[in-house]
XYZ file of C-alpha atoms in Angstrom:
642
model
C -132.956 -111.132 208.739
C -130.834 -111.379 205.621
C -132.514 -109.357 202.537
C -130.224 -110.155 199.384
C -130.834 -113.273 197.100
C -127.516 -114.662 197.382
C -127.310 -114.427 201.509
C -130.442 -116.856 202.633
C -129.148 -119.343 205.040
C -129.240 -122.948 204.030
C -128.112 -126.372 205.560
C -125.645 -128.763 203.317
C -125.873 -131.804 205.524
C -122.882 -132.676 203.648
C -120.001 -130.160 203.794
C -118.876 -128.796 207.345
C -117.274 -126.399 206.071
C -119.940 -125.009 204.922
C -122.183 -125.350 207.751
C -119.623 -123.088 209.948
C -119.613 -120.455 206.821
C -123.242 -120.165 207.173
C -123.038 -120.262 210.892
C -121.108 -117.107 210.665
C -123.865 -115.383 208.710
C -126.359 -117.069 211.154
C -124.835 -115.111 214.085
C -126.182 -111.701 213.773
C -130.138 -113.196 213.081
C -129.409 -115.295 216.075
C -128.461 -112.326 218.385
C -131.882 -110.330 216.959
C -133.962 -113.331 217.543
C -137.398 -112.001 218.867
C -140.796 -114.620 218.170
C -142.969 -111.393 218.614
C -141.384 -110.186 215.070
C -143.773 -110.960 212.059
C -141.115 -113.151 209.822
C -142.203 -114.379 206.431
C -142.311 -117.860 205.541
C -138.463 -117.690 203.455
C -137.496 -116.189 207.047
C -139.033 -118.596 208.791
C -137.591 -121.642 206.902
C -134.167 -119.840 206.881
C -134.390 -120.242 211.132
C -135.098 -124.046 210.879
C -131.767 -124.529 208.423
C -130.121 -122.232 211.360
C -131.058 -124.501 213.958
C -130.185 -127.548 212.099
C -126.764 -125.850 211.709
C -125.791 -124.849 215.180
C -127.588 -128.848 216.255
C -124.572 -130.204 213.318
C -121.318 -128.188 214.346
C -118.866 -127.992 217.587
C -117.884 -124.476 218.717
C -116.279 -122.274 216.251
C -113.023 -120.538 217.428
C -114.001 -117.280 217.247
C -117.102 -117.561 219.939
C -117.016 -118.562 223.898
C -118.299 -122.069 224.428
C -120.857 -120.846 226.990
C -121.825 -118.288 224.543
C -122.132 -121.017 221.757
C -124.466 -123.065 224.633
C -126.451 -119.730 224.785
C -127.004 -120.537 221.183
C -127.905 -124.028 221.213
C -130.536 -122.882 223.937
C -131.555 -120.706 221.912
C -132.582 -123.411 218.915
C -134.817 -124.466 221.325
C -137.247 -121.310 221.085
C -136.759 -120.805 217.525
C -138.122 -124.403 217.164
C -140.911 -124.411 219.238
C -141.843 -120.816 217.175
C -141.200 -122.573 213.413
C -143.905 -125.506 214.494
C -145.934 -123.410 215.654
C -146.141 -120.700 212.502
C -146.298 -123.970 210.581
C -149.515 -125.329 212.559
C -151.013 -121.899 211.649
C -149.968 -121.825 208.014
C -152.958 -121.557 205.734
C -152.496 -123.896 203.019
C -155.846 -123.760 200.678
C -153.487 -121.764 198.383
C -150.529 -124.234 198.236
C -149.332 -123.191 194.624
C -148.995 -119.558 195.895
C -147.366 -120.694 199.144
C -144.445 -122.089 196.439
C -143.924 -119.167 194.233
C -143.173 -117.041 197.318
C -140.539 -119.002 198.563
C -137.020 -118.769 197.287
C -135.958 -121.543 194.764
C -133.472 -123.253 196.911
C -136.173 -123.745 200.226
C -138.658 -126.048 197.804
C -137.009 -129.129 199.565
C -136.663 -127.225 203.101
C -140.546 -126.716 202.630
C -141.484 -129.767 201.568
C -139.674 -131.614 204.233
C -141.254 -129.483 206.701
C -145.105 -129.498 205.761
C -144.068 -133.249 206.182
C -142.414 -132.661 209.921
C -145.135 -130.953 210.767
C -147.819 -133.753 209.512
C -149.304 -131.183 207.282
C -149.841 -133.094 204.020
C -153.395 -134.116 205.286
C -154.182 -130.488 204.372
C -152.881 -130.436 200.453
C -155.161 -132.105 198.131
C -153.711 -134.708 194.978
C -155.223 -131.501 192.286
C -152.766 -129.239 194.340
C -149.751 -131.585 194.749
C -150.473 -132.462 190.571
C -150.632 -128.642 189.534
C -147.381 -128.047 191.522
C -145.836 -130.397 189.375
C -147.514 -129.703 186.441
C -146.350 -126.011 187.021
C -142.948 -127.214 187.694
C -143.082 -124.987 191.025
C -141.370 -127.728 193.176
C -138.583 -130.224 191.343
C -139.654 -133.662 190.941
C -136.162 -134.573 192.214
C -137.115 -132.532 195.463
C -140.491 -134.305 195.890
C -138.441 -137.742 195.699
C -136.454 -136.902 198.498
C -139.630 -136.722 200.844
C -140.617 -140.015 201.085
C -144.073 -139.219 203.525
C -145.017 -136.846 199.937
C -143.915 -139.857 197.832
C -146.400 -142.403 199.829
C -149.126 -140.293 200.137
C -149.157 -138.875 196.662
C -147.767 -142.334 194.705
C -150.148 -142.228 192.048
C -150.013 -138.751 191.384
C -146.277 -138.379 191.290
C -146.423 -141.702 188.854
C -148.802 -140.302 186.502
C -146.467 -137.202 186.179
C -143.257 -139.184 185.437
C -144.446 -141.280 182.850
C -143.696 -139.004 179.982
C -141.576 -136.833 182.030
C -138.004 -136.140 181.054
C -136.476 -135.302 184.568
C -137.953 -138.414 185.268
C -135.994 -140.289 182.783
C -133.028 -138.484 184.082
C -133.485 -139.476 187.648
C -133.996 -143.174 186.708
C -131.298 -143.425 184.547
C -128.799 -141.371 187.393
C -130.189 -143.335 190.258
C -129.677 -146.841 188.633
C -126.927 -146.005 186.312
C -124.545 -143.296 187.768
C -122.187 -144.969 190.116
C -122.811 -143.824 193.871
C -125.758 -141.901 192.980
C -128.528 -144.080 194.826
C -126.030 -144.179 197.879
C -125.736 -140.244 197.733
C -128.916 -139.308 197.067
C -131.667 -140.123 199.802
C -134.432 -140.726 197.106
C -137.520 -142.815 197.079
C -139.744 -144.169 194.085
C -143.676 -144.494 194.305
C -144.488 -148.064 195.046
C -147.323 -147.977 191.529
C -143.856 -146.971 189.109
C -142.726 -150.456 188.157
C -139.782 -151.516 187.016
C -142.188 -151.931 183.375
C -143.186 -148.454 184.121
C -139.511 -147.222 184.160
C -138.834 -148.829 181.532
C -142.015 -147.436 179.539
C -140.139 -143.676 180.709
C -137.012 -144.518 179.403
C -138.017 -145.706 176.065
C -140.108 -142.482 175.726
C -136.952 -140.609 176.928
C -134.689 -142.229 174.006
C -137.538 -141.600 171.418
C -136.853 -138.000 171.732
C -140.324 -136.557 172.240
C -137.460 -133.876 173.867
C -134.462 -133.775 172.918
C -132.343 -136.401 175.227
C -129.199 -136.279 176.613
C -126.306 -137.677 174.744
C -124.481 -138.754 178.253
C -127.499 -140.255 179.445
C -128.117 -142.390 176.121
C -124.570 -143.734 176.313
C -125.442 -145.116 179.918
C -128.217 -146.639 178.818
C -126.592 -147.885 175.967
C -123.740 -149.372 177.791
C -126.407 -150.140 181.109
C -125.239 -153.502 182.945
C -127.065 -156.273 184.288
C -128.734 -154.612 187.394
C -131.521 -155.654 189.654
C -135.113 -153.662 189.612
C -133.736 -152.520 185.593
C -133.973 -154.454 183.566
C -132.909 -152.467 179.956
C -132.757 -154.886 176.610
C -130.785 -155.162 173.898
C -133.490 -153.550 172.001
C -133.383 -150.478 173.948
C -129.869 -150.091 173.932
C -129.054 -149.952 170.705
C -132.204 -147.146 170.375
C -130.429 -145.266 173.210
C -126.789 -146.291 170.856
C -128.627 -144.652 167.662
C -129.965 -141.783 169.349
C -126.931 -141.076 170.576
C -125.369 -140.872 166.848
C -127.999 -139.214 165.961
C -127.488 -136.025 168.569
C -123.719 -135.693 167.703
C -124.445 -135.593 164.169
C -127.129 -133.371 164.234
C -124.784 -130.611 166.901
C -122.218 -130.784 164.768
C -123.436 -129.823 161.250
C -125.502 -127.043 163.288
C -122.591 -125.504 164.224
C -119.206 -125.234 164.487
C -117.447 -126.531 168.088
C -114.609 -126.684 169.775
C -112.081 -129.137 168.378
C -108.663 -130.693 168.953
C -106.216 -132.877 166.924
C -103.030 -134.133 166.903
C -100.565 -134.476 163.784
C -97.732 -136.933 164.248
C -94.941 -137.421 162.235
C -91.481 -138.721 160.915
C -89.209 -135.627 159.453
C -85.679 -135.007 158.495
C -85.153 -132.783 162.279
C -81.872 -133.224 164.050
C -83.355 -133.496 167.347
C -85.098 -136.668 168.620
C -88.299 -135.094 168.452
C -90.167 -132.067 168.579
C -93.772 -131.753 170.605
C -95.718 -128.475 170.465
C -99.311 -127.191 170.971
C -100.798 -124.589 168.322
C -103.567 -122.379 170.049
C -104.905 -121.648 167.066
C -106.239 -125.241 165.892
C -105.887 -126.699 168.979
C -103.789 -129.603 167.538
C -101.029 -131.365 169.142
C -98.025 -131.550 166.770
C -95.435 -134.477 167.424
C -92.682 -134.548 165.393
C -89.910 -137.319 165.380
C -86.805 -137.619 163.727
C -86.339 -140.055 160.436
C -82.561 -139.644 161.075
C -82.954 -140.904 164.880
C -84.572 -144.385 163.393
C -82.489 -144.016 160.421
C -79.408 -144.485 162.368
C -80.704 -146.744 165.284
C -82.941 -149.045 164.154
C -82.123 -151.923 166.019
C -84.814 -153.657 168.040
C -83.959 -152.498 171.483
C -84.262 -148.810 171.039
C -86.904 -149.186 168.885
C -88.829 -150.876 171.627
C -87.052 -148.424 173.910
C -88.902 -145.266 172.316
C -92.243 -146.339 173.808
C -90.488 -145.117 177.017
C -87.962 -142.200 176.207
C -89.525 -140.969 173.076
C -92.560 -141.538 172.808
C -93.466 -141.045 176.156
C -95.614 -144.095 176.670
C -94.238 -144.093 180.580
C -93.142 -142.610 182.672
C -90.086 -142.259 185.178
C -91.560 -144.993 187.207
C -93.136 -146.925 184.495
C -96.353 -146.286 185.080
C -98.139 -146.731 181.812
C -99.486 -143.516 180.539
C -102.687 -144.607 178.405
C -104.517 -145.324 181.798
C -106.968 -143.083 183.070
C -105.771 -140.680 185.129
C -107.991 -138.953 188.082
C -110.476 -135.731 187.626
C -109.261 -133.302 186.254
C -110.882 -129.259 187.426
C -112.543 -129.773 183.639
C -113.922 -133.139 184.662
C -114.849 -131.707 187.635
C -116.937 -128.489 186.208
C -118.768 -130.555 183.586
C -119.711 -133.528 186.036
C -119.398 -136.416 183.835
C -121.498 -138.927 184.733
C -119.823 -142.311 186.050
C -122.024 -145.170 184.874
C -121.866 -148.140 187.305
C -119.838 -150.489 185.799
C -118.461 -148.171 183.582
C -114.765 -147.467 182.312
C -115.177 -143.264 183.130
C -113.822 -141.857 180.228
C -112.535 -138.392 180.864
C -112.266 -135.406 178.789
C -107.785 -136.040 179.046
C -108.644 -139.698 178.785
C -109.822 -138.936 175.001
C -107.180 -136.943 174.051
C -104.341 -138.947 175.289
C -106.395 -142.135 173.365
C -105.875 -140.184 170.280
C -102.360 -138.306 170.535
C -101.117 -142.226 171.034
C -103.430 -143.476 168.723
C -101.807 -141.041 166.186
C -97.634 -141.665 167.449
C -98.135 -145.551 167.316
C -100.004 -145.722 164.027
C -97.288 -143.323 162.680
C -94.273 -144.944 164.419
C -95.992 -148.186 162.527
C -95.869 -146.841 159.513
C -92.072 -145.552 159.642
C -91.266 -148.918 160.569
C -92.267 -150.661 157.444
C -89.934 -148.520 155.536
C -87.279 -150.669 156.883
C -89.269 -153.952 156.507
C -90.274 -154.042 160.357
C -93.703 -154.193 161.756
C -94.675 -153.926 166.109
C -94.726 -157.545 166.275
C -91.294 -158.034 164.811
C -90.540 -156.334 168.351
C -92.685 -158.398 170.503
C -91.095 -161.594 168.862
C -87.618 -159.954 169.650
C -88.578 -159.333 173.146
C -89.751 -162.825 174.405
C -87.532 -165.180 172.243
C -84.461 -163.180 172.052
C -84.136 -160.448 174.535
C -85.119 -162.180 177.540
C -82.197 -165.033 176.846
C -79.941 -162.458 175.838
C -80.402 -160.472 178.785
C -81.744 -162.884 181.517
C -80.910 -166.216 180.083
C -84.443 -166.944 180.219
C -86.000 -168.552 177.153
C -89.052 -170.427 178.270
C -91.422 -167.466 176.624
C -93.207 -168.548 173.285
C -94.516 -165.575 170.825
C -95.914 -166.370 167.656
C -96.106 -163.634 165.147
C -98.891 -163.289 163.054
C -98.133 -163.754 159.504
C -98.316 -160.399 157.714
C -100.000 -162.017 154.644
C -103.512 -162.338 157.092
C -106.162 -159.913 157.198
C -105.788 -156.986 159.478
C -109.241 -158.959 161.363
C -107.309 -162.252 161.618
C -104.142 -160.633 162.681
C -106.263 -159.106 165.364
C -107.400 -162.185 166.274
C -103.983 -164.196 166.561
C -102.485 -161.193 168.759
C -105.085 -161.763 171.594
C -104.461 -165.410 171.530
C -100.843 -165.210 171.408
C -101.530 -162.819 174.690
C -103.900 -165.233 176.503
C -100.657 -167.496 175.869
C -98.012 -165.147 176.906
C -99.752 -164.337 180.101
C -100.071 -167.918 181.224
C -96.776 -168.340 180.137
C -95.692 -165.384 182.562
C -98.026 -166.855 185.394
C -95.973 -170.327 185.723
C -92.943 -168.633 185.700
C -93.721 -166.154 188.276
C -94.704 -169.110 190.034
C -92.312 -171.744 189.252
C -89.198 -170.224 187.880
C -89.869 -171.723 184.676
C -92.567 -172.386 181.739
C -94.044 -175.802 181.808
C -94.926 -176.222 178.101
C -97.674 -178.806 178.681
C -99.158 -177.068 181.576
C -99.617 -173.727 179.671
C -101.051 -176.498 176.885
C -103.661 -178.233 179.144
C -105.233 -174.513 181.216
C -107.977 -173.772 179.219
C -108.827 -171.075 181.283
C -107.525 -167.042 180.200
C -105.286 -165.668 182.976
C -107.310 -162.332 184.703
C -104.353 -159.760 184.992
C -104.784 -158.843 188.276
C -103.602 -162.956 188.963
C -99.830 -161.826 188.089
C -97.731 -161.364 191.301
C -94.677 -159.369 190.985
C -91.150 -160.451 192.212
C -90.929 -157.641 194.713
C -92.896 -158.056 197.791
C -93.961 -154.251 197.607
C -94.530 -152.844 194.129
C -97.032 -150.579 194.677
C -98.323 -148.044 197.438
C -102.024 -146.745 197.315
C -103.546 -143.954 199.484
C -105.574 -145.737 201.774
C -106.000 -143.507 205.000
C -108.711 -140.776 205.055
C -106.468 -138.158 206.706
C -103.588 -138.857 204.245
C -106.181 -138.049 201.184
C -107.727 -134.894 202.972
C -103.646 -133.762 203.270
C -103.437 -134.377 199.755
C -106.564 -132.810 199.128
C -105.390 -129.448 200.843
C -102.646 -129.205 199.795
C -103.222 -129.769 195.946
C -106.580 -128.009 195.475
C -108.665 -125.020 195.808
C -110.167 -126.011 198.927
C -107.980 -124.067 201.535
C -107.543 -120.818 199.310
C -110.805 -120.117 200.079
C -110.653 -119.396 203.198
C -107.328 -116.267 202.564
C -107.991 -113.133 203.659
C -106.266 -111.860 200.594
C -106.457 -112.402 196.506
C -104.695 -115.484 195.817
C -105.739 -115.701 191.894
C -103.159 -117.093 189.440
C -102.132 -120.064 191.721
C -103.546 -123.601 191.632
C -103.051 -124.877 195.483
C -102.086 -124.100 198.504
C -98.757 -125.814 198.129
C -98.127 -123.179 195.077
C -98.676 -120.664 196.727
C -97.176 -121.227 200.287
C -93.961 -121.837 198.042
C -94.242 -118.375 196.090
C -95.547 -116.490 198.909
C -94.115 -114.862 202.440
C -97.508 -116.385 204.437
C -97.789 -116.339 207.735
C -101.057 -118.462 210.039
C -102.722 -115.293 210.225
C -103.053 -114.863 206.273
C -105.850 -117.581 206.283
C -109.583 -117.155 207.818
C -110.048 -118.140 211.120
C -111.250 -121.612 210.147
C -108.542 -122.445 207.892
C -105.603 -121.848 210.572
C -107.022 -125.335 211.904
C -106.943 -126.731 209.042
C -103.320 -124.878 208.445
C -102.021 -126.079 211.784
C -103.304 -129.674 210.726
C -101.376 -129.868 208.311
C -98.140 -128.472 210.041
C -98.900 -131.274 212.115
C -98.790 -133.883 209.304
C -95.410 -132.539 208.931
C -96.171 -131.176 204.783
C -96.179 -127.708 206.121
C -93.226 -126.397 208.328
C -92.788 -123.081 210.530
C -89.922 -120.685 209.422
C -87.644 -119.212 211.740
C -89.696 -116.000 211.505
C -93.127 -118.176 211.938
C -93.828 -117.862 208.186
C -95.420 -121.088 206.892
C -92.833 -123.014 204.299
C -93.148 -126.725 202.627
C -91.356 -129.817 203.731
C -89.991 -130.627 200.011
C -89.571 -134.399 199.935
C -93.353 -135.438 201.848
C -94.881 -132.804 199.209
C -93.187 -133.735 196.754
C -94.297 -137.968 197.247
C -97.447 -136.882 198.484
C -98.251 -134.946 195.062
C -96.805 -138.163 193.054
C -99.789 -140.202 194.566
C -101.997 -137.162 194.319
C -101.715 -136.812 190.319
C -100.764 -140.872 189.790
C -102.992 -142.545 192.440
C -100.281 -144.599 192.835
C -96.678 -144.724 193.240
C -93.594 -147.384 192.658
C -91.737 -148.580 195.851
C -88.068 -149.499 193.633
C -88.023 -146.275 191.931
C -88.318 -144.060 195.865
C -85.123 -142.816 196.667
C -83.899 -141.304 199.940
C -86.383 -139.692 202.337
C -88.828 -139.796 200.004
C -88.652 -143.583 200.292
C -88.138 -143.220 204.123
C -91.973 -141.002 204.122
C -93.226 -143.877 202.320
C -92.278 -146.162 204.486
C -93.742 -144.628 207.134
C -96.863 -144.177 205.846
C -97.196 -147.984 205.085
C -96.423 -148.514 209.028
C -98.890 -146.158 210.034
C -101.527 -148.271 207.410
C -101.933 -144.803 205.545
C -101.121 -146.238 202.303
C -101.694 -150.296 201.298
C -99.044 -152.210 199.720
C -99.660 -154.466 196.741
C -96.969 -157.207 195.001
C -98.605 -157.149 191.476
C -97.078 -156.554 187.844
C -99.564 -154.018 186.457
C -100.826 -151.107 189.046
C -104.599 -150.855 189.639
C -104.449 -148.685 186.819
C -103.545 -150.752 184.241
C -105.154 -153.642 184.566
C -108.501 -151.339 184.785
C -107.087 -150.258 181.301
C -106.558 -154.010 180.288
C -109.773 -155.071 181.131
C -111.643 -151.856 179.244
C -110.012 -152.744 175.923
C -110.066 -156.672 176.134
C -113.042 -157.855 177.939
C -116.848 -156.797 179.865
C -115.810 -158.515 183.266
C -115.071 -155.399 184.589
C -117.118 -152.538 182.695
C -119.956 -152.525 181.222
C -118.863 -150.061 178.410
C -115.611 -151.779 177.856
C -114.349 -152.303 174.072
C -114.224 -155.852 174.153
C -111.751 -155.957 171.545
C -110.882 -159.735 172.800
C -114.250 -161.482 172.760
C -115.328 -159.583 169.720
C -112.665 -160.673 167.639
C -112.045 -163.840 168.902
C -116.360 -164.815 168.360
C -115.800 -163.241 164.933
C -118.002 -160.607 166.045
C -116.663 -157.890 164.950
C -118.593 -155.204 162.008
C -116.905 -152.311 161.984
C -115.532 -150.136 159.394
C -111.707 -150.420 158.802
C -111.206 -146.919 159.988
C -112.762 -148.756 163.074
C -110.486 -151.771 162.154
C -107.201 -149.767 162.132
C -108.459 -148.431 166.126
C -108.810 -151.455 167.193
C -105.560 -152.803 166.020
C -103.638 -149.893 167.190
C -105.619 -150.681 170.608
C -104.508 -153.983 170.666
C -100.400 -152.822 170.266
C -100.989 -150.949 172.850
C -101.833 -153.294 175.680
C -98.941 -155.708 173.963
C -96.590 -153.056 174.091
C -98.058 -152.375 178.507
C -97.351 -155.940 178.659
C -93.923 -155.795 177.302
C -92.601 -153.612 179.256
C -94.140 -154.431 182.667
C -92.667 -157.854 181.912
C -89.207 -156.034 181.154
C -89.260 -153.951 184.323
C -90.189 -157.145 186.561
C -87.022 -158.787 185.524
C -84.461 -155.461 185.377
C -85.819 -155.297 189.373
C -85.495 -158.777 190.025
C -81.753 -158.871 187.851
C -80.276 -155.679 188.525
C -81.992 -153.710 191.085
C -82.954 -151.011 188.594
């Protein structure tokens, strides 16, 4: 049997991959297999997880099939043998029966003694010192739902002023997919009043709570069996302020910056990142808006110089997917929640910094952000289109900063109906946009082109992806590969052959030279197929990619994968993306946590400081300036082609 810590055999229901890893290691204790030896309990619970494994997995590559039926036969003995040392386990000492079993078998062990209909045998004192004692998890216990019905009132009594118990309630009702994930079950005496009781005594800090787990309350949305009030919220919202402040005068942390500005440089601009202070420095040139300060490059610098989108127009203060950080930390993803990412924040505040700057550079030269949004839809768009249905009232730049605010998301509610009817139509009816009293929901606009958009849809196109651009497959090398990123990184950098990679990984390797992304040399070293890589990473890092700006095979690979239903199509203005970052700075239809910079200001609603002001303006340019030049692109592809 295996002796070191690290090598016990367990069973992740979950990951296959990982069940034919351990069914490597299981191989040896599977030839030795003898019920006359005198295993320990860990030993005998690490022969149940083996039979589970070789029950869950088809016949590895490097074994016979009739000598992995010989196995399989074999699971039959070793079951019979792990009821029966169960039926003969003494339990009258169940807390020492615990502590001698390694960490990771508590929920093995529980789950058996339940199998095995042994609970009869452990008394509620014993069941309440184990959790007292903290010798099994209380998230472990809640997995078992014959320990959860038999002890209810016992486990109840311990989670009242418990904090993993707080934590569990506020994952399993708050953390999106968590309930669906996790196979856990409540005792039938915790009511929802009960819960509630927990989570109020979580937020009062008897212990010191978790800031992540006060914002979901804080932010919780309606949900059935949970119902948290306004009261409790803004506890959870002031405990929450209270934990940052008190970390941070405690002690020094890591922090970033950035420092944007308007200089006398000859270049356009000049971006860096200092080590030292962790600061992003963004420099711009005075001369460059000095010399070319009319109102189409100026609106033109959101794109080429300030980077506000990219080569496809895909608007760049969207959320972007996990990054490995993300990934390390687990954030928790509230249901109903906006996830705001570690790059999520920092991108929020380098273009928080560039747009209040490029603001402020403006008014040197008597120009303010809506001067450009007033160019856009009653000049521009004639000049350029001969369209001048579109109506934009500028705020008057003698109103408060609050008011101003205010008349900016109106003037959008109007611009976006506006848009609607002539998407629609071809033109603006006036008195129809003047009679719909209802807002128009973004996702309503339909594009001119009948495919704007691709999405991964297909499984097997995302576990490509997922190959390809992660760790996953460099695990299984039979050499060092540290210092690259993926396997497309270092297939490119590399002279690899099939037989580089473990022996489960050339399937996987072989897959994927069947998916056409990886291609056999003339010497059978593995190479890259340039152009489906190269797509296939655009959706990978972008979620989503543009149709009109494809070219050549890459288009071709696209267009393929919409015949073979691997990606979905959609014919809308704004990507998924952005109207997910729409609706999280202008309204709570879609997340619970949104800023709600719409309703607030338009129901005068809104108390914040003016440092919070001068966000929350900036904020609101930014989704003007998204709108602006979506609308733009929508009429250069339906005009020119381009």
């Amino acid at each position: 049997m295996t002796k070191d810590f690290l090598e016990h055999i367990t069973f992740n229901k979950r990951s296959v991959l990982h069940q034919y890893h351990m069914f490597q290691r299981a191989i040896p204790i599977l030839d030795s297999f003898d019920s006359s030896n005198n295993y320990d309990l860990n030993q005998v619970i690490e022969l149940s997880n083996i039979v589970q494994i070789v029950k869950s997995i088809d016949c590895p590559t490097n074994i016979t099939p009739e000598k992995f039926n010989e196995y399989r036969k074999e699971t039959d003995a070793i079951s019979r043998f792990v009821s029966s040392y169960f039926q003969q386990l003494d339990l009258s000492d169940i807390e020492n029966i615990f502590q001698s079993i390694w960490t990771y078998y508590s929920l093995d062990l529980l789950k058996l003694l339940e199998r095995f209909d042994l609970l009869k045998n452990i008394p509620n004192s014993g069941v309440q010192n184990l959790l007292n004692k903290k010798l099994i998890p209380l998230f472990c216990i809640l997995e078992c739902k014959g320990w959860v019905k038999k002890y209810n009132q016992v486990i109840t009594d311990y989670m009242m002023d418990n904090k993993d118990a707080a934590e569990i309630i506020i994952k399993y009702y708050l953390v999106k997919d968590f309930a669906e994930k996790e196979s856990i079950v409540f005792p039938k005496v915790l009511t929802e009043e009960k819960k509630i009781s927990v989570l109020n005594y979580y937020v009062d800090g008897a212990f010191e709570p978790h800031p992540n787990y006060l914002e979901l309350i804080e932010n919780a949305p309606i949900i059935p069996g949970l119902n948290i009030d306004d009261r409790l919220r803004l506890k959870a919202k002031k405990a929450k302020e209270k934990y940052w402040e008190k970390h941070f005068s405690e002690r020094s942390s890591f922090s970033y910056g950035c420092i944007a500005s308007f200089k006398e440089i000859d270049e356009e601009k000049n971006e860096s990142y200092n080590e030292t202070d962790h600061h992003v420095y963004c420099t711009y040139s005075k001369k460059w808006v000095r010399e070319h300060h009319d109102f189409p490059t100026l609106l033109n610098n959101f794109i080429f110089l300030f980077g506000f989108f990219d080569s496809e127009l895909r608007c760049q203060f969207v959320l972007k997917k996990k990054s490995i950080i993300d990934e390390l930390l687990a954030e928790s993803e509230g249901i109903k929640h906006y996830p705001i990412r570690s790059q999520f924040t920092k991108n929020r505040m380098i273009y928080y910094k560039i747009l209040s700057t490029y603001k402020e550079e403006l008014e040197n030269y008597g120009i303010c952000i809506e001067d450009l949004f007033d160019y856009f839809f009653g000049d521009y768009l004639k000049e350029n289109f001969g369209i001048s249905d579109f109506e934009f009232k500028k705020p008057s730049k003698s109103v408060s900063l609050s008011e101003r605010i205010k008349l900016l998301y109106i003037e959008m509610d109007g611009i976006l109906k506006q848009l609607k009817y002539y998407m629609e139509d071809g033109c603006v009816d006036k008195e129809l946009v003047a009679i719909s009293s209802n807002p128009v929901r973004i996702g309503e606009l339909k594009s001119f082109l009948k495919q704007k958009y691709a999405y991964v849809k297909g499984e097997s196109l995302k576990k490509e992806m997922r190959f390809l651009f992660s760790f996953n497959l460099l695990f299984g090398m039979n050499f060092a590969w540290s210092g690259y990123n993926s396997l497309v990184e270092i297939i490119a950098k590399e002279h690899l052959f099939i037989t580089d990679f473990a022996e489960q990984a050339r399937v996987w390797i072989k897959w994927l030279i069947e998916r056409g992304a990886l291609l056999l040399e003339a010497d059978n070293s593995l190479g890259i197929d340039i152009d489906r890589c190269s797509l296939l990473y655009n959706l990978y890092e972008n979620e989503v990619v543009c149709f009109a700006h494809q070219k050549g095979k890459q288009k071709e690979i696209l267009k393929e994968l919409v015949e073979k239903e691997e990606v979905e199509v959609e014919s809308t203005i704004f990507s998924r993306q952005e109207r997910d970052y729409y609706n999280f700075v202008l309204n709570k239809k879609e997340f619970s946590n949104s800023l709600d910079l719409r309703n607030t200001f338009l129901h005068g609603s809104f108390f914040g400081s003016e440092e919070e002001l001068q966000q929350a303006y900036i904020e609101t340019l930014k989704v003007f300036i998204m709108i602006v030049v979506k609308v733009n692109e929508e009429f250069c592809l339906k005009y020119f082609g381009k």
